[in-house]
Coordinates of C-alpha atoms in Angstrom, one line a residue:
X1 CA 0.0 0.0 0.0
X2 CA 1.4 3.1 -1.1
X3 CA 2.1 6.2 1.5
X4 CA 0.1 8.9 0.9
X5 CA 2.1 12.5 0.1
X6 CA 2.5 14.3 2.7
X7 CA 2.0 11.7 5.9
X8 CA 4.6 11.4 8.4
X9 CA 6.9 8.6 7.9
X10 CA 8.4 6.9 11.1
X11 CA 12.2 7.0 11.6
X12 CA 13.8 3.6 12.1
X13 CA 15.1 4.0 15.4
X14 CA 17.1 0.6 16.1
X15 CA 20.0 -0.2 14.3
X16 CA 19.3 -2.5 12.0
X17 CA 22.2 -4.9 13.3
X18 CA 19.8 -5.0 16.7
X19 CA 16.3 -5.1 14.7
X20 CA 17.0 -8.2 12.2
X21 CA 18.0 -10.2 15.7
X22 CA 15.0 -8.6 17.8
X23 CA 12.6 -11.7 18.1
X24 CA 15.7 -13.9 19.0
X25 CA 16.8 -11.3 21.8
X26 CA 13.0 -11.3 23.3
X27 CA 13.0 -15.2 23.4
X28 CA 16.5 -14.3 25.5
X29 CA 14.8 -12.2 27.6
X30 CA 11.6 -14.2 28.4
X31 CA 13.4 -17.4 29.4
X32 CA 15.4 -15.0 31.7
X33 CA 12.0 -13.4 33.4
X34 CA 10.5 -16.6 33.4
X35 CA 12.8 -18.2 35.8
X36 CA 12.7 -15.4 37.9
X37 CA 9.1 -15.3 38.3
X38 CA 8.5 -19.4 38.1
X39 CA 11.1 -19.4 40.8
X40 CA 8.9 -16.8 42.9
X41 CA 5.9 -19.3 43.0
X42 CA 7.5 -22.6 43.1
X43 CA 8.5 -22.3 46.7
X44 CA 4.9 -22.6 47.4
X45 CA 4.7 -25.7 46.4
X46 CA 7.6 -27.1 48.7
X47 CA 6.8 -25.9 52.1
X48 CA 5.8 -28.9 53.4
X49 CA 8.8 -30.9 52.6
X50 CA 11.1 -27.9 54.1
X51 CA 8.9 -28.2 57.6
X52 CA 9.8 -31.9 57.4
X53 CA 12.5 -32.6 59.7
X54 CA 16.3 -33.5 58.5
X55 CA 17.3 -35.4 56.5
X56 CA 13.8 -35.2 54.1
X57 CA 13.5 -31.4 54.8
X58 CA 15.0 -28.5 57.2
X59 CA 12.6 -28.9 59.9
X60 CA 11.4 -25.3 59.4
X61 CA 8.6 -23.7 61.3
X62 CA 5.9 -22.0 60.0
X63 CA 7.5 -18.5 60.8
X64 CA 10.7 -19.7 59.0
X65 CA 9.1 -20.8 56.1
X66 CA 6.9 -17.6 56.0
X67 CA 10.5 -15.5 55.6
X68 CA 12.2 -17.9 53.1
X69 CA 9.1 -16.7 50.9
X70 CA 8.8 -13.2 52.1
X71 CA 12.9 -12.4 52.4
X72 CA 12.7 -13.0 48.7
X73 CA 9.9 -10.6 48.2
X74 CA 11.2 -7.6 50.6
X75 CA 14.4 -7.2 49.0
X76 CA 13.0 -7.8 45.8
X77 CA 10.2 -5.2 45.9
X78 CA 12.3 -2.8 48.1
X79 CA 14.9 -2.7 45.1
X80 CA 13.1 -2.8 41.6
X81 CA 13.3 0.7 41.7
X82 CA 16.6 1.3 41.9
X83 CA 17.7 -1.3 39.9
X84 CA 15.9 0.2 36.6
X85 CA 17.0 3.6 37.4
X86 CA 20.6 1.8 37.5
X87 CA 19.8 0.3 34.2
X88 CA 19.0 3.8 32.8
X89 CA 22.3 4.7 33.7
X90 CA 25.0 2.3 33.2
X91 CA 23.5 0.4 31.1
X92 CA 21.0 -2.3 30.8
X93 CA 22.5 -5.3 29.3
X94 CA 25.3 -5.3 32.2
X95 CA 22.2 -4.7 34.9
X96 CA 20.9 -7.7 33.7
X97 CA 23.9 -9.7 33.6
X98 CA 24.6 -9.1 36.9
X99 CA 21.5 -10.0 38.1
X100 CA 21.1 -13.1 36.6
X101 CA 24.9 -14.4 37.9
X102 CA 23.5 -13.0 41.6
X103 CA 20.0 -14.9 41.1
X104 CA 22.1 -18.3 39.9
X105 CA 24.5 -18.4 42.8
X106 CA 22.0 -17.3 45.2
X107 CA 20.2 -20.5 44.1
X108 CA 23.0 -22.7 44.0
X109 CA 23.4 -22.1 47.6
X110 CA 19.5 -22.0 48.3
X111 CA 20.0 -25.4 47.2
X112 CA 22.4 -26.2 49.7
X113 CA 21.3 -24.5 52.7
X114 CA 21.8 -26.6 56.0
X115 CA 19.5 -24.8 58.0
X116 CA 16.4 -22.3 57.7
X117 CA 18.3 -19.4 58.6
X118 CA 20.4 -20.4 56.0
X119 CA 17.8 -21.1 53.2
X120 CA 16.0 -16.4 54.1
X121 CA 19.8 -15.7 53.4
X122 CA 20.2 -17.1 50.0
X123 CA 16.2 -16.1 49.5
X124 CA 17.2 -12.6 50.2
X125 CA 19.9 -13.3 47.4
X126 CA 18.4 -14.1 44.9
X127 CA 15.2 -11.4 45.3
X128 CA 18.6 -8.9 45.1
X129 CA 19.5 -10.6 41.9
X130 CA 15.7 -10.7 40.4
X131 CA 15.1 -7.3 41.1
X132 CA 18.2 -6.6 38.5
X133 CA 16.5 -8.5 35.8
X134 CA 12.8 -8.0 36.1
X135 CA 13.1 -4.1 34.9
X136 CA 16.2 -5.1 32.9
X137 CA 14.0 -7.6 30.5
X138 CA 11.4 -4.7 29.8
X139 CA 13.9 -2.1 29.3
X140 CA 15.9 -3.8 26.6
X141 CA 12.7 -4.9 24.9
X142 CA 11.7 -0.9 24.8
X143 CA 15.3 -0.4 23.3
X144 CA 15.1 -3.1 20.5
X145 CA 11.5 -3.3 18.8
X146 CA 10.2 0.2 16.9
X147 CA 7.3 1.9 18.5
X148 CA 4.7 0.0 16.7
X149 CA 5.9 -3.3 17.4
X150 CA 6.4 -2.8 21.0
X151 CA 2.7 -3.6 22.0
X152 CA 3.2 -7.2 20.4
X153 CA 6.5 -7.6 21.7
X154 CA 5.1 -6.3 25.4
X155 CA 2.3 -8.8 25.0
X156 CA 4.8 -11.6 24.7
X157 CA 6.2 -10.8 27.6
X158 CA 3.5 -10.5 29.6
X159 CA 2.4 -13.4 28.5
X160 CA 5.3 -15.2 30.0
X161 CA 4.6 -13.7 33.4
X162 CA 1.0 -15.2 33.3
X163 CA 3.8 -18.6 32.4
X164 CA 5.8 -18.3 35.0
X165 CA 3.3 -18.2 37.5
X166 CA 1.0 -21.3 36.1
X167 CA 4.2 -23.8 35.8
X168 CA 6.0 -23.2 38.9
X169 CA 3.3 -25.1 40.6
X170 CA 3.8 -28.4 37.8
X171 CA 7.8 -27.9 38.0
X172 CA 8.2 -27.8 41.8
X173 CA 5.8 -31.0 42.2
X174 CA 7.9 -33.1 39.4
X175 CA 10.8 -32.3 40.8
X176 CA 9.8 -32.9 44.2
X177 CA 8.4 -36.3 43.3
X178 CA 11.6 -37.7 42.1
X179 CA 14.0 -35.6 44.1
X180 CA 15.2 -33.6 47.2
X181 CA 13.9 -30.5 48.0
X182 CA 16.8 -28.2 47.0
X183 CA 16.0 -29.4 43.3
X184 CA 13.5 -26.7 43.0
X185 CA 16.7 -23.9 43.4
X186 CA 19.4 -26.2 42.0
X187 CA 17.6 -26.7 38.3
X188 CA 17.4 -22.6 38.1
X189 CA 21.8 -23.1 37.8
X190 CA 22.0 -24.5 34.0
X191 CA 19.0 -22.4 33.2
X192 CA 20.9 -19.2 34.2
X193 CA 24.3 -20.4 32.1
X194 CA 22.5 -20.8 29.1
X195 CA 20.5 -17.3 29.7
X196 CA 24.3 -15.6 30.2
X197 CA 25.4 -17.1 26.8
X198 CA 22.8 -16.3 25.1
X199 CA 22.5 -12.2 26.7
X200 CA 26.8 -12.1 26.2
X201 CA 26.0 -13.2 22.5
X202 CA 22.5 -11.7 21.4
X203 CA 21.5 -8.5 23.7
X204 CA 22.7 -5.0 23.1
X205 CA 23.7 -2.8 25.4
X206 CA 21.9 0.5 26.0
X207 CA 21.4 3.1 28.4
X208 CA 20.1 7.1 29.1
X209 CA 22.8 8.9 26.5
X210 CA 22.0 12.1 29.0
X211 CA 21.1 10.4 33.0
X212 CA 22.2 13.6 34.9
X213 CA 23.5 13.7 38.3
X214 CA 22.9 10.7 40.3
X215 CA 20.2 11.3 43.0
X216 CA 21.6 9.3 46.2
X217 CA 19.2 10.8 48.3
X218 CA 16.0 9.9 46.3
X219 CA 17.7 6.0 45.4
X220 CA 18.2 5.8 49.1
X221 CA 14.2 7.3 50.2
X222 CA 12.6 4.6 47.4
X223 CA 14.5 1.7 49.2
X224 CA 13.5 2.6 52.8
X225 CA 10.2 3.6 52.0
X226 CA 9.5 0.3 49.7
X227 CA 11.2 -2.0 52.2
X228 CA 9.3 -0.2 55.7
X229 CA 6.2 -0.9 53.4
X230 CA 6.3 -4.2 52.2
X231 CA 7.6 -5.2 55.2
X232 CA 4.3 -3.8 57.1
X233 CA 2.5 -5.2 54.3
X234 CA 4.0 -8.8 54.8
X235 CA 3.9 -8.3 59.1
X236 CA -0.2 -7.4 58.4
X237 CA -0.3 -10.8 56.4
X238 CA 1.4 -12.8 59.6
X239 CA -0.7 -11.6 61.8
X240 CA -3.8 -11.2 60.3
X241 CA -4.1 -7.7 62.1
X242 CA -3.5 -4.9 60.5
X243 CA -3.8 -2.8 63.9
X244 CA -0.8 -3.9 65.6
X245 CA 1.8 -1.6 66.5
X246 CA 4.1 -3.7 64.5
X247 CA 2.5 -3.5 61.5
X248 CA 1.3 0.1 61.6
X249 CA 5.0 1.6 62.5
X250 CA 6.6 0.4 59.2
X251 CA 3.7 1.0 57.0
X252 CA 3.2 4.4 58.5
X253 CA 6.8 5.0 58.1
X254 CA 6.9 3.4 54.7
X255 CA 4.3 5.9 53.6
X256 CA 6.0 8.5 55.1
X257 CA 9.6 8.1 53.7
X258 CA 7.5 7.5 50.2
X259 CA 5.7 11.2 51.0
X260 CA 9.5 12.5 51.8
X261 CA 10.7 11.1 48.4
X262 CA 8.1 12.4 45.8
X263 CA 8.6 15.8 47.6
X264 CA 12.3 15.2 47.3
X265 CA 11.8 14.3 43.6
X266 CA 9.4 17.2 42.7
X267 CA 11.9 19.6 43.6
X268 CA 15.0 18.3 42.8
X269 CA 16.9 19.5 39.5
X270 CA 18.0 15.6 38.7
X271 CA 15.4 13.5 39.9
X272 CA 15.3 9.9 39.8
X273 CA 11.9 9.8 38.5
X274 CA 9.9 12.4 37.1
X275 CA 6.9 12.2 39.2
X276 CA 4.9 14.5 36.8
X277 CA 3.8 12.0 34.6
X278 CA 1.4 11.0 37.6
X279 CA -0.8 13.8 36.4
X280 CA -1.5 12.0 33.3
X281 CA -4.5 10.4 34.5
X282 CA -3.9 7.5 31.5
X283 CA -0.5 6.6 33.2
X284 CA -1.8 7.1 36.8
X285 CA -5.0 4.5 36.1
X286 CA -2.6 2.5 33.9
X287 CA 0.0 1.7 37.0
X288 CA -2.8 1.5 39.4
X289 CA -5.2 -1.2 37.1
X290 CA -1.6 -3.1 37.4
X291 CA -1.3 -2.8 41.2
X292 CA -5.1 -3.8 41.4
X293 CA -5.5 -6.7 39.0
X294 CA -2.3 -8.2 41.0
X295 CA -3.8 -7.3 44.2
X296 CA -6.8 -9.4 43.3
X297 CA -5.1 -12.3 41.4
X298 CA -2.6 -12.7 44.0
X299 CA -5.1 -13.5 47.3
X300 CA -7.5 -15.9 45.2
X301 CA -4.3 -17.7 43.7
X302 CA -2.8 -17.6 47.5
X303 CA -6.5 -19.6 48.6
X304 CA -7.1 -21.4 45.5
X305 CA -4.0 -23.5 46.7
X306 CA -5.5 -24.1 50.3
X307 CA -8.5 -25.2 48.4
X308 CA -7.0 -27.7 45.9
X309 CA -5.3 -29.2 48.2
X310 CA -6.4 -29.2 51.9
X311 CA -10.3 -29.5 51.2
X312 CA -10.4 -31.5 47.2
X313 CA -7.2 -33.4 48.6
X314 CA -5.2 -33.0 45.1
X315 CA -1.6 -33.0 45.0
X316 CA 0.8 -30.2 44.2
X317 CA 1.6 -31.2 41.1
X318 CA -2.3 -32.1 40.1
X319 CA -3.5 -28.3 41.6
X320 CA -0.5 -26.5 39.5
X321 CA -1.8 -28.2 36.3
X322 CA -5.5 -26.8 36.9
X323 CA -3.8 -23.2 36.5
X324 CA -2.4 -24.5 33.5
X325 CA -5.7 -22.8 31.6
X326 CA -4.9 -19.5 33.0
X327 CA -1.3 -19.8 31.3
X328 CA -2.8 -20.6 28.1
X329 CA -5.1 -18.1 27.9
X330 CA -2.3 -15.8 28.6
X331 CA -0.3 -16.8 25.9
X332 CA -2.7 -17.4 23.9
X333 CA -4.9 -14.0 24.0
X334 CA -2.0 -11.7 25.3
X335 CA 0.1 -11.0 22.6
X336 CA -2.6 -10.3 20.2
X337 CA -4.4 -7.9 22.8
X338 CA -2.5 -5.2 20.6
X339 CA -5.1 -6.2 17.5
X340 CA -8.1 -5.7 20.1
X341 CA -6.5 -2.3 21.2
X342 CA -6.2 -1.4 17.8
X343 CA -9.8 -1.8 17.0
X344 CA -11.8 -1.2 20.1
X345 CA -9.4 1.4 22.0
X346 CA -7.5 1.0 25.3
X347 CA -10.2 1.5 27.6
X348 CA -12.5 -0.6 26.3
X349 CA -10.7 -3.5 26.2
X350 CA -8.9 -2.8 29.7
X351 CA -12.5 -2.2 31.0
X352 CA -14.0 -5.6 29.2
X353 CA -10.7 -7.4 30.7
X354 CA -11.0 -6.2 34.5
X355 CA -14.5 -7.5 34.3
X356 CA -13.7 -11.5 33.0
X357 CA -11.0 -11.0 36.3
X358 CA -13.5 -9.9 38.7
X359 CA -16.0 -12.2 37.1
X360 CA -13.5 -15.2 37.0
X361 CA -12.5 -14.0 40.7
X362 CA -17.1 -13.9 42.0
X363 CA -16.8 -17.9 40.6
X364 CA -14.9 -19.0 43.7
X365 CA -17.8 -18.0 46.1
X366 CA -20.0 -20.5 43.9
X367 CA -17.5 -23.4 44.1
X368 CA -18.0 -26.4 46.7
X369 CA -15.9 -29.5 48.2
X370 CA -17.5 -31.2 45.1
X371 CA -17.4 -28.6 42.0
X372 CA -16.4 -30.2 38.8
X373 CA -12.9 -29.8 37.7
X374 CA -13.8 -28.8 33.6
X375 CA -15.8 -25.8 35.9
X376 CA -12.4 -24.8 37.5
X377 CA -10.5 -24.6 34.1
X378 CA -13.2 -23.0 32.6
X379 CA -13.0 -20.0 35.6
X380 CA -9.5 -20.4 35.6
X381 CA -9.3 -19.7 31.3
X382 CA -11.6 -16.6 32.1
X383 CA -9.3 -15.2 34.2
X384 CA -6.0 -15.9 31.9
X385 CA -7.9 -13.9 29.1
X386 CA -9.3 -11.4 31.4
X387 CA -5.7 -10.7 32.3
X388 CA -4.0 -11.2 29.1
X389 CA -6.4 -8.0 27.9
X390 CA -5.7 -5.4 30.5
X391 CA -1.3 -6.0 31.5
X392 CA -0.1 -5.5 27.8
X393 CA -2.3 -2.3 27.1
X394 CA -1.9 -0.8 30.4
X395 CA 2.2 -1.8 30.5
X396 CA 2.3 0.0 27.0
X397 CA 0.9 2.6 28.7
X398 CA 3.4 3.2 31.2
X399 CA 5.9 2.5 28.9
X400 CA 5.4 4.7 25.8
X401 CA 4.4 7.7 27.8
X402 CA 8.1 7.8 28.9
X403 CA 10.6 8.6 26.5
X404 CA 12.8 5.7 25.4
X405 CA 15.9 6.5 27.2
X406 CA 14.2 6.6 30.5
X407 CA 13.0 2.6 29.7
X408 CA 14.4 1.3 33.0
X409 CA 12.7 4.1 35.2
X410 CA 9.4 3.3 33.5
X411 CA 9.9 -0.4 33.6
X412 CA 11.1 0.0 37.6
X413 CA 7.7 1.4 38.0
X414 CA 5.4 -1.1 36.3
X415 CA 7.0 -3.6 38.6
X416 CA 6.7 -2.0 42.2
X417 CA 3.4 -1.4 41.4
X418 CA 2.9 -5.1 40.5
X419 CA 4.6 -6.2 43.1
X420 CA 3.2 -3.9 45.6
X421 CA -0.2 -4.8 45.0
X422 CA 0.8 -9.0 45.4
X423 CA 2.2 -8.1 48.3
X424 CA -1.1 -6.6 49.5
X425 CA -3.3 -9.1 47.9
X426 CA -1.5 -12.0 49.4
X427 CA -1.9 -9.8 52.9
X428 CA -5.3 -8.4 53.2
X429 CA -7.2 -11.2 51.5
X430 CA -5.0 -13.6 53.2
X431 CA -5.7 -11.8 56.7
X432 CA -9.8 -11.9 55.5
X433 CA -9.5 -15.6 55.0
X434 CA -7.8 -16.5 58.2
X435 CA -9.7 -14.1 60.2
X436 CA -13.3 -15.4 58.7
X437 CA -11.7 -19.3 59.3
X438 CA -11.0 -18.5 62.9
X439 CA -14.5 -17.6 63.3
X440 CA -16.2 -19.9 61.9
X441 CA -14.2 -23.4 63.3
X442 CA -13.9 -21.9 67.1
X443 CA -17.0 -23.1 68.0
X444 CA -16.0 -26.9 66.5
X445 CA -13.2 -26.9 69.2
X446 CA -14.3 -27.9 71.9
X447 CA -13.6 -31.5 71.5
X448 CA -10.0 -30.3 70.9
X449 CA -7.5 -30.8 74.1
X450 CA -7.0 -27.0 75.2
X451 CA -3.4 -26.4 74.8
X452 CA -4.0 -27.5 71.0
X453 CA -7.1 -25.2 70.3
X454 CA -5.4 -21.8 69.9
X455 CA -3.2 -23.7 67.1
X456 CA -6.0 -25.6 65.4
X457 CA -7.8 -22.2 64.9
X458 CA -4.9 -20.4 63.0
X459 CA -5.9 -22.2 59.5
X460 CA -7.2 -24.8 57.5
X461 CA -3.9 -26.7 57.5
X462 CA -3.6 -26.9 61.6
X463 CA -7.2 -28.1 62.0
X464 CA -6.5 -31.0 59.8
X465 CA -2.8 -31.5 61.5
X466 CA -4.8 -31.6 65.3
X467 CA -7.7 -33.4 63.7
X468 CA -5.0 -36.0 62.5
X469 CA -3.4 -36.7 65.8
X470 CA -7.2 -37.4 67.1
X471 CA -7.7 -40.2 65.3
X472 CA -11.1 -41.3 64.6
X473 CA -12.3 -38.3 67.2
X474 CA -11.0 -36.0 64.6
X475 CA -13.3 -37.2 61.8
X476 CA -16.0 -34.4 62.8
X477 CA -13.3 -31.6 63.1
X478 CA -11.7 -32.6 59.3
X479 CA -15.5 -32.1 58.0
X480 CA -16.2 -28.8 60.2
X481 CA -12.7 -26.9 59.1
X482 CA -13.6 -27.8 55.5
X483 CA -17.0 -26.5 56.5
X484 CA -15.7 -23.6 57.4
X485 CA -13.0 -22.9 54.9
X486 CA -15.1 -22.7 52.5
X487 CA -17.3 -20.1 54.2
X488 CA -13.9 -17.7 54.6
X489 CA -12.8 -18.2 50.8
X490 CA -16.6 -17.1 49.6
X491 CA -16.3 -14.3 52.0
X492 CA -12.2 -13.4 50.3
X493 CA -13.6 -14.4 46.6
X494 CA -16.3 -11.5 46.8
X495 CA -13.7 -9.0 48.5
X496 CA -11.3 -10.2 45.6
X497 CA -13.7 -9.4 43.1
X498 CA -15.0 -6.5 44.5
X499 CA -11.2 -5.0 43.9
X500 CA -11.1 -5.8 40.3
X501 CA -14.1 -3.9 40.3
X502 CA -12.6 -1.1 41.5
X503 CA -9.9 -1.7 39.1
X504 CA -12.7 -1.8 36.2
X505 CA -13.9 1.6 37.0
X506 CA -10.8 3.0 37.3
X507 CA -9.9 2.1 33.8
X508 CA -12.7 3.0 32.5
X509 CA -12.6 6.6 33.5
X510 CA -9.0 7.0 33.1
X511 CA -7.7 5.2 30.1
X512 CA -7.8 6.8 26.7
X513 CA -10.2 5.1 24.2
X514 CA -9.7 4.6 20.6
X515 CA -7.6 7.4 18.6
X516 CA -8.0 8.3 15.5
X517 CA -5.4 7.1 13.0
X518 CA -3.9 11.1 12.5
X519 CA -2.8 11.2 16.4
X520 CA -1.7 7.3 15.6
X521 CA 0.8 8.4 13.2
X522 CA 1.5 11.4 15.2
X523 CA 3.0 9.5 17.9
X524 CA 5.6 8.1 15.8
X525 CA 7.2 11.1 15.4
X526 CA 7.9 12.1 18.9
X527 CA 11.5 12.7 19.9
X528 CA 13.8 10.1 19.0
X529 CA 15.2 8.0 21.5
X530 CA 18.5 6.9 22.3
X531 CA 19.6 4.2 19.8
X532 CA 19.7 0.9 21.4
X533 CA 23.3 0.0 20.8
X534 CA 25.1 -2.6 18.9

């Protein structure tokens, strides 16, 4: 089709050394996000071998196994942000190297931990390391595809999030089935040699041609504020009480340091961020839709497990395959979410995709101990396509309304907010559940010796431990916490819907809609960004 006189023409700005190889650096990239984010879920799967005692497992308690998850997430969260303003400036190819060698070693030793306290260290290790290559991936991807491809490439690599998160499940159940528990951290070693091969060969370097002066006081605000706030977050979660003093003090400080840092940011004459492109209300709902769709997903994927396996009695390795439909759906729908965009407008489709979540997310308050498995993938698929409609449009959001050069800042962002709003999820909807639970089973204690009852209320899993010991006594208490389990993850189901609710509105006031195909072409001749490097 011919161009017609007088229409802008888009400037190649990749070199075309970087742009013939583009597809082959992307697959680079996504195998390098997907084993930081399968390795983020996978743990989940092998908490009960850890609590056994040596030599099958650590013998970890429940508070030590709560930190070998949330160590990873702290340090992770409490550092995206610095790592993709790093990125920015010395460049994003080494960032990423240097994360991935940190992640591999960290689970190298993960894998070889002796005791509990040893297993948070190395945890804490390789969140460091994953909080260097998260931001990297996105970064480089905005530095080697053109402007118009970027929403397919982004859609790819959401897709492999939505991945990630579905076969961690089905890889830490194989493994544990035919070997020791530090195989789930050991198998992430050859994975992260071939990854550094491949970036040393493949991925270009790039980087902000024009950074400015470093800002150490607004680097060093994000990482206390982050870390007093997802550390709250993850104390709320523990305790499923949001009104202790150690809970409050770090999130109220958290939110304070945060306040400190914008203020610091706004009036600084080399910020880290700009934090005026919050006034764009399109980039303001776009990072919040991401903070809220996670927020939901993350609590109903946190019960769904409890309810696979502690009430339907599955496996770990049979309840990871029934997210499999959620993966598929992902990368299925989510790379050609661009095509929808293109048609129908962001909000629209953002708005049609928040509703399949919050629908998919209403279904768990209508399962039972007895609801068909097809009706699970089914729930599950909606949700996979619900999502893979809403993070590529809203991540090219935040993206594109940065210029290129500032890629790692932008990415940085998408991520907190992403992981921010897990955090929460897991935390407020987890605290819901537990505090519904232990409301509805204390009056099925009785029959319980007393020093046992205060830990047969706590959850699901210590009923059925104290119902065990019981014997045949028990048989009425495994029947009453199921009972009542159910109850508490209607009750969380309805909450989690009713935030992707919120998130639905929020997109559909906020978002822009369809534009016409003048402003299209008008975007493509913004400034030009930085080239991406050979």
């Amino acid at each position: 089709m011919s161009i017609p006189s007088g229409a802008p023409v888009a400037v190649p700005q990749v070199p075309e050394a970087v742009h013939r190889r583009r597809w082959a650096i992307l697959a680079v990239l996504m195998f390098s996000l997907l084993i930081v984010v399968l390795d983020n879920s996978i743990l989940n799967v092998a908490v009960k071998t850890i609590a056994s005692p040596s030599p099958t497992g650590l013998g970890a308690t429940q508070s030590e196994l709560e930190w070998a998850i949330n160590s990873y997430t702290l340090v992770f969260a409490g550092l995206l942000f610095t790592a993709g303003l790093l990125g920015d400036r010395v460049g994003r190819k080494k960032v990423l190297l240097f994360g991935i060698v940190l992640f591999g070693a960290g689970s190298a030793f993960a894998a070889m931990s002796g005791s509990p306290a040893e297993l948070i260290t190395w945890r804490a290790v390789m969140g460091f390391g994953a909080a260097f290559v998260m931001p990297a991936t996105l970064a480089v991807l905005m530095n080697v595809f053109e402007r118009d491809e970027q929403p397919k490439a982004i859609g790819i690599w959401a897709g492999s999030v939505g991945l990630g998160i579905a076969i961690g499940p089905i890889t830490g159940g194989l493994l544990l089935e035919h070997f020791w528990w530090g195989s789930i951290f050991l198998v992430n070693v050859p994975v992260v040699i071939l990854a550094l091969i491949a970036m040393v060969v493949l991925v270009p370097d790039s980087r902000d041609p024009k950074p400015g002066r470093l800002d150490p006081i607004g680097v060093v605000l994000s990482i206390i504020g982050l870390v007093l706030l997802v550390y709250g977050i993850i104390r709320g979660g523990e305790l499923a009480d949001f009104t202790d003093v150690s809970v409050l003090l770090p999130v109220i400080g958290g939110l304070a340091v945060l306040v400190v840092f914008v203020l610091h940011e706004k009036r600084s004459s080399s910020p880290a961020i700009d934090v005026s492109y919050f006034r764009k209300p399109a980039f303001s709902a776009a990072v919040a839709a991401i903070a809220l769709v996670f927020f939901a997903l993350m609590g109903v994927t946190f019960f769904s497990a409890f309810y696979m396996q502690s009430v339907r009695g599955w496996s770990a390795l049979q309840s990871g395959l029934l997210i499999l439909p959620l993966a598929v759906a992902q990368m299925v729908f989510a790379p050609r979410a661009r095509l929808v965009v293109d048609r129908f407008g962001a909000r629209a489709v953002c708005t049609a995709g928040m509703l399949l979540v919050a629908v998919g997310l209403a279904a768990f308050a209508l399962f039972d101990a007895t609801t068909p498995v097809w009706v699970m993938c089914v729930v599950f698929f909606v949700q996979g396509t619900g999502m893979a409609h809403v993070m590529p449009p809203v991540t090219v959001a935040v993206m594109q309304a940065l210029p290129r050069e500032k890629a790692g800042s932008g990415s940085a962002v998408n991520n907190t907010f992403r992981q921010v709003g897990g955090a929460l999820g897991i935390a407020v909807l987890g605290s819901v559940l537990s505090a519904v639970y232990r409301g509805d089973i204390e009056g099925h204690l009785d029959a319980v010796p007393a020093a046992a009852r205060d830990v047969a209320g706590e959850s699901i899993e210590a009923t059925l431990g104290v119902a065990e010991k019981m014997g045949p006594a028990g048989t009425p208490l495994v029947a009453a916490a199921h009972d009542a389990f159910m109850s508490a993850m209607h009750v969380t189901a309805i909450g989690s819907a009713g935030v992707a609710l919120v998130g639905t509105v929020v997109v559909a006031l906020f978002l822009p809609g369809r534009a016409p195909a003048g402003q299209e072409a008008a975007k493509d001749e913004e400034a030009v960004p930085a080239p991406a490097g050979r």
